Amino acid sequence: MATDLPYAADAEISLSWDELDVLRQQYNIELEKSHVTVQTKFNYAWGLVKSPQREHQVEGVKLLQEIYRAEPGRRRECLYYLGLGHYKMGNYDDARKFNDLLLQKEPNNLQAASLRELIDRAVSREGYIGMAIAGGAAAVGTILLAGLVRRAMRK
Amino acid sequence: MAPREKNRELREALEPIAELGGVPSASGGPSHLAALSKTIMTPFGGSRSDSTRILKDLAPVIMTPRMIKGVATASSSSGPKPLAPRAADFAALGRAPMRITLHPRRITSTDMQILEATPELLHAEVPEPQGIAHDVSLIRGFKATIPSAERGKARRRKVRMSEGRAGLLRHGIGERGLLTETSIEEPGKSPRKGKGRAQRRQEREQGHVLGREELARQVGEIRMDKENLHVRKTLVNSEIDEITQKIKALDAIRDQLHQDLLKLQEEELELDDELDGVQEQLAEREAAKPEVPSPAARRKKGPAFLPSEHDDLPPGVAFMTLSHSSPITALDFTEPYGTLVSADREGGVRVWDLLEGEEVGRLRGHKGAVKAIQVEGDVCITGGEDGAVRVWDLRRVEEGEPTEEGVVVNGDVEHQEGEGELPQGPLLHVLEGHSKAVTALCFEDTSLVTGASDKTLRQWDLNTGQCILTMDILWAISHPPISTPITPSLEGLSPSGLLAAASGSFSWPIPSTGEMWTDYVGGVQAWGYALVSGSGDGGVRLWDMRTGQPHRTLLGHTAPVTCVQFDELNILSGSLDKTVRIWDLRMGRTADLITYDGPVTSLQFDSRKVVTCASENGVKIWNRTSRQLSTLSINGHTQPATKLRYIDRYMVSGGADGVVKTWAL
């Protein structure tokens, strides 16, 4: 099967409010009738994942997990969406796990490869900032310490 | 899900207002009023009506006006809802991909659930996508079903609206492939270029402005729309298939449950029977009779105790095969896993140990085949083609050649062993008197009843070996009991058949095989003074052995009766006319009729089932509760089964293929 997956960039383009609302309505209607089709569930989940709001993303990933559990045939695809969802949520560890599992199955998957790159970049950036904070704190501490020492020396 | 519930609440709060036809109730707050006014205005709002229209397209059936209102309300109300865009969230837009440690994340319980689920999900197997999952990817389905997929259509509609009626017509032609008109017109455009604005405006008013690019774009869009529609059709179809599968699975489960219910009912009946039997035994005990119930009594009532392994055997499967060299003509056994005696057409009578499945010995003496066997405990009685009845002691059966010495014909001597007579052979008595083949027999304690092709029934005293009573069936036919309505020619055999049966030797072609059936008396059963016989004239007769007269004749079978059995309520008779009739003893009528595909040659029944051999390889079981006919054929006979006998859940059947099979029921 030629993999038909959106690139991560697609996940950054949010749906309009109206559109997401239609998807949610459709999902809720089917939910009330206690038969939710996979496509409806996915549509809503994907709409949620695309949203910039974290609560939406969490909800979306949860729905994707439900699809993953219930539909073995859809798991391959869902690996990618779960990876993407976790990536958007900032759970880079989990994002990497799902994405790597997909890459293990489909090493030539371009979308997954690009997602891996994005995750790597995000992790290192997070690392730099963390280091910067730590470094900053260390610097401040050193200065304070030096001040104290100097004051002590003066006496 | 909190957001959904809140939505519903909101909608429900609004519904009364909407249903009142826009009369605001006093309880409705200002926000309700605002929402209401928006609801009423909704159809006229541009983008909002778009979204409801799309939703209508997506699910036309379920979009009732009330729902449309609900949708409109949900999207227009600005109340505090978790999923509604809030001012604070607009800030999130910018930093969404930049969420870093400096911003502490709000970790909710859903977050935790998601994270906890990860290892489990990662461990689940990921199979190759198949079926719909292979044909239509989720994102393809998404693109085909999201509202923006309809954008092109809406745009085209708008374009056409502005284009006007004439343009629409033209466009319609263009779309049908008659683009030539437009393309001819195109080159003509350039000279007109200089004609100025006024000219062009005029053209537009006439509807000429729909250019090539626009048309091409529309073609592309329509193609895309069609493809999207195809995708959606595929999705819906697969969903229908899936639901069909689910319904099938549910149907199967329901059937299974019905079956389980039937089984439970049967079990209940079985328990009832068992209770009756045990209570009867108890009553006997209390009546101060220390006598142990005879094996014959056990055969009729109460449970037989089977080895514990028997329960582990799959029911309805033959688990043992004992081979003869020719078709089986008769068989009987003492108890489950006890002793079996079986006879074949070549005259061999073999004794088997059913526990070991081994031949213990043979009963030699009859000239010709043995047609009837009954075994009770150690006593075995056989009736043969030679017209003789032989009584055997199975304890004395041994491997090797028995002698016929010490055998007393028509017993002048009691059959106790070790009384000076030579006890070498198993044979105890030979009862002679019938002039033709003995084809049916039944004994209880010291009373034996035999039926033979000489068209008589005889009762014997086993202690003395004397024939005490002879009942002539021919005489009974010519002197029908007064109590019976005289309708023999209507229901029974034709008078000519009766005459034929009366004169000389009896034979009847068996419908399926073309062989001749020569056993005039197909079956007898005696109980106390009551005797039931089934005979070649198709009649089932009830005899009183005190008078030797038949007191009732049951007519209905159109071919010779081959087997009978009765209990307190019913007589069952099987016949070559491919039926088993269940007679009501009190009414003297056929209470039920079971039809088979072949002539019935052997039957046995209890309160729950009727087991028959009906000239088929499989043994037939008619469930009296469910009225269903099932067939035992797994590992069964390779030629029609002819004889069967069962006690409790242990059955033995013999077939034309010359083997005896044992079954777990």
PDB file of N, CA and C in Angstrom, chain B residues 596-627:
ATOM      1  N   TYR B 596     -39.062 -40.374   8.084  1.00  0.00           N
ATOM      2  CA  TYR B 596     -37.648 -40.535   7.775  1.00  0.00           C
ATOM      3  C   TYR B 596     -37.466 -40.686   6.275  1.00  0.00           C
ATOM      4  N   ASP B 597     -36.189 -40.674   5.885  1.00  0.00           N
ATOM      5  CA  ASP B 597     -35.889 -40.826   4.456  1.00  0.00           C
ATOM      6  C   ASP B 597     -35.850 -42.289   4.036  1.00  0.00           C
ATOM      7  N   GLY B 598     -35.746 -43.178   4.998  1.00  0.00           N
ATOM      8  CA  GLY B 598     -35.654 -44.588   4.644  1.00  0.00           C
ATOM      9  C   GLY B 598     -36.493 -45.440   5.580  1.00  0.00           C
ATOM     10  N   PRO B 599     -36.675 -46.711   5.250  1.00  0.00           N
ATOM     11  CA  PRO B 599     -37.445 -47.607   6.110  1.00  0.00           C
ATOM     12  C   PRO B 599     -36.796 -47.715   7.492  1.00  0.00           C
ATOM     13  N   VAL B 600     -37.644 -47.707   8.511  1.00  0.00           N
ATOM     14  CA  VAL B 600     -37.144 -47.786   9.881  1.00  0.00           C
ATOM     15  C   VAL B 600     -36.965 -49.254  10.243  1.00  0.00           C
ATOM     16  N   THR B 601     -35.818 -49.596  10.780  1.00  0.00           N
ATOM     17  CA  THR B 601     -35.570 -51.006  11.092  1.00  0.00           C
ATOM     18  C   THR B 601     -35.390 -51.242  12.579  1.00  0.00           C
ATOM     19  N   SER B 602     -35.132 -50.185  13.344  1.00  0.00           N
ATOM     20  CA  SER B 602     -34.906 -50.387  14.762  1.00  0.00           C
ATOM     21  C   SER B 602     -35.172 -49.080  15.480  1.00  0.00           C
ATOM     22  N   LEU B 603     -35.742 -49.179  16.673  1.00  0.00           N
ATOM     23  CA  LEU B 603     -35.968 -47.938  17.415  1.00  0.00           C
ATOM     24  C   LEU B 603     -35.886 -48.185  18.900  1.00  0.00           C
ATOM     25  N   GLN B 604     -35.560 -47.126  19.604  1.00  0.00           N
ATOM     26  CA  GLN B 604     -35.659 -47.137  21.048  1.00  0.00           C
ATOM     27  C   GLN B 604     -35.957 -45.701  21.459  1.00  0.00           C
ATOM     28  N   PHE B 605     -36.744 -45.527  22.517  1.00  0.00           N
ATOM     29  CA  PHE B 605     -37.088 -44.158  22.898  1.00  0.00           C
ATOM     30  C   PHE B 605     -37.121 -44.008  24.401  1.00  0.00           C
ATOM     31  N   ASP B 606     -37.064 -42.763  24.822  1.00  0.00           N
ATOM     32  CA  ASP B 606     -37.369 -42.431  26.206  1.00  0.00           C
ATOM     33  C   ASP B 606     -38.161 -41.122  26.176  1.00  0.00           C
ATOM     34  N   SER B 607     -38.301 -40.487  27.320  1.00  0.00           N
ATOM     35  CA  SER B 607     -39.189 -39.323  27.360  1.00  0.00           C
ATOM     36  C   SER B 607     -38.644 -38.155  26.544  1.00  0.00           C
ATOM     37  N   ARG B 608     -37.363 -38.179  26.222  1.00  0.00           N
ATOM     38  CA  ARG B 608     -36.787 -37.030  25.536  1.00  0.00           C
ATOM     39  C   ARG B 608     -36.466 -37.280  24.081  1.00  0.00           C
ATOM     40  N   LYS B 609     -36.203 -38.519  23.743  1.00  0.00           N
ATOM     41  CA  LYS B 609     -35.738 -38.725  22.379  1.00  0.00           C
ATOM     42  C   LYS B 609     -36.210 -40.051  21.807  1.00  0.00           C
ATOM     43  N   VAL B 610     -36.205 -40.122  20.488  1.00  0.00           N
ATOM     44  CA  VAL B 610     -36.495 -41.361  19.779  1.00  0.00           C
ATOM     45  C   VAL B 610     -35.281 -41.638  18.912  1.00  0.00           C
ATOM     46  N   VAL B 611     -34.623 -42.743  19.161  1.00  0.00           N
ATOM     47  CA  VAL B 611     -33.429 -43.081  18.398  1.00  0.00           C
ATOM     48  C   VAL B 611     -33.802 -44.197  17.430  1.00  0.00           C
ATOM     49  N   THR B 612     -33.454 -44.019  16.167  1.00  0.00           N
ATOM     50  CA  THR B 612     -33.850 -45.013  15.170  1.00  0.00           C
ATOM     51  C   THR B 612     -32.717 -45.302  14.188  1.00  0.00           C
ATOM     52  N   CYS B 613     -32.827 -46.479  13.593  1.00  0.00           N
ATOM     53  CA  CYS B 613     -32.044 -46.789  12.404  1.00  0.00           C
ATOM     54  C   CYS B 613     -33.042 -46.752  11.246  1.00  0.00           C
ATOM     55  N   ALA B 614     -32.753 -45.917  10.263  1.00  0.00           N
ATOM     56  CA  ALA B 614     -33.713 -45.741   9.177  1.00  0.00           C
ATOM     57  C   ALA B 614     -33.029 -45.921   7.827  1.00  0.00           C
ATOM     58  N   SER B 615     -32.329 -47.036   7.684  1.00  0.00           N
ATOM     59  CA  SER B 615     -31.668 -47.358   6.415  1.00  0.00           C
ATOM     60  C   SER B 615     -30.730 -46.259   5.959  1.00  0.00           C
ATOM     61  N   GLU B 616     -30.169 -45.559   6.921  1.00  0.00           N
ATOM     62  CA  GLU B 616     -29.147 -44.567   6.586  1.00  0.00           C
ATOM     63  C   GLU B 616     -27.899 -44.898   7.380  1.00  0.00           C
ATOM     64  N   ASN B 617     -26.764 -44.384   6.900  1.00  0.00           N
ATOM     65  CA  ASN B 617     -25.510 -44.679   7.590  1.00  0.00           C
ATOM     66  C   ASN B 617     -25.534 -44.095   9.009  1.00  0.00           C
ATOM     67  N   GLY B 618     -26.158 -42.940   9.121  1.00  0.00           N
ATOM     68  CA  GLY B 618     -26.191 -42.297  10.426  1.00  0.00           C
ATOM     69  C   GLY B 618     -27.357 -42.795  11.259  1.00  0.00           C
ATOM     70  N   VAL B 619     -27.158 -42.790  12.555  1.00  0.00           N
ATOM     71  CA  VAL B 619     -28.241 -43.126  13.462  1.00  0.00           C
ATOM     72  C   VAL B 619     -29.035 -41.860  13.726  1.00  0.00           C
ATOM     73  N   LYS B 620     -30.368 -41.983  13.607  1.00  0.00           N
ATOM     74  CA  LYS B 620     -31.221 -40.795  13.713  1.00  0.00           C
ATOM     75  C   LYS B 620     -31.694 -40.599  15.146  1.00  0.00           C
ATOM     76  N   ILE B 621     -31.640 -39.352  15.587  1.00  0.00           N
ATOM     77  CA  ILE B 621     -32.179 -39.030  16.910  1.00  0.00           C
ATOM     78  C   ILE B 621     -33.218 -37.934  16.755  1.00  0.00           C
ATOM     79  N   TRP B 622     -34.445 -38.241  17.142  1.00  0.00           N
ATOM     80  CA  TRP B 622     -35.536 -37.265  17.134  1.00  0.00           C
ATOM     81  C   TRP B 622     -35.662 -36.724  18.545  1.00  0.00           C
ATOM     82  N   ASN B 623     -35.464 -35.423  18.661  1.00  0.00           N
ATOM     83  CA  ASN B 623     -35.567 -34.798  19.968  1.00  0.00           C
ATOM     84  C   ASN B 623     -37.041 -34.484  20.219  1.00  0.00           C
ATOM     85  N   ARG B 624     -37.617 -35.118  21.255  1.00  0.00           N
ATOM     86  CA  ARG B 624     -39.058 -34.947  21.487  1.00  0.00           C
ATOM     87  C   ARG B 624     -39.375 -33.575  22.052  1.00  0.00           C
ATOM     88  N   THR B 625     -38.361 -32.908  22.612  1.00  0.00           N
ATOM     89  CA  THR B 625     -38.599 -31.563  23.145  1.00  0.00           C
ATOM     90  C   THR B 625     -38.575 -30.541  22.015  1.00  0.00           C
ATOM     91  N   SER B 626     -37.503 -30.586  21.246  1.00  0.00           N
ATOM     92  CA  SER B 626     -37.359 -29.567  20.203  1.00  0.00           C
ATOM     93  C   SER B 626     -37.966 -30.017  18.877  1.00  0.00           C
ATOM     94  N   ARG B 627     -38.356 -31.298  18.789  1.00  0.00           N
ATOM     95  CA  ARG B 627     -38.898 -31.874  17.567  1.00  0.00           C
ATOM     96  C   ARG B 627     -37.927 -31.727  16.396  1.00  0.00           C
TER      97      ARG B 627
END
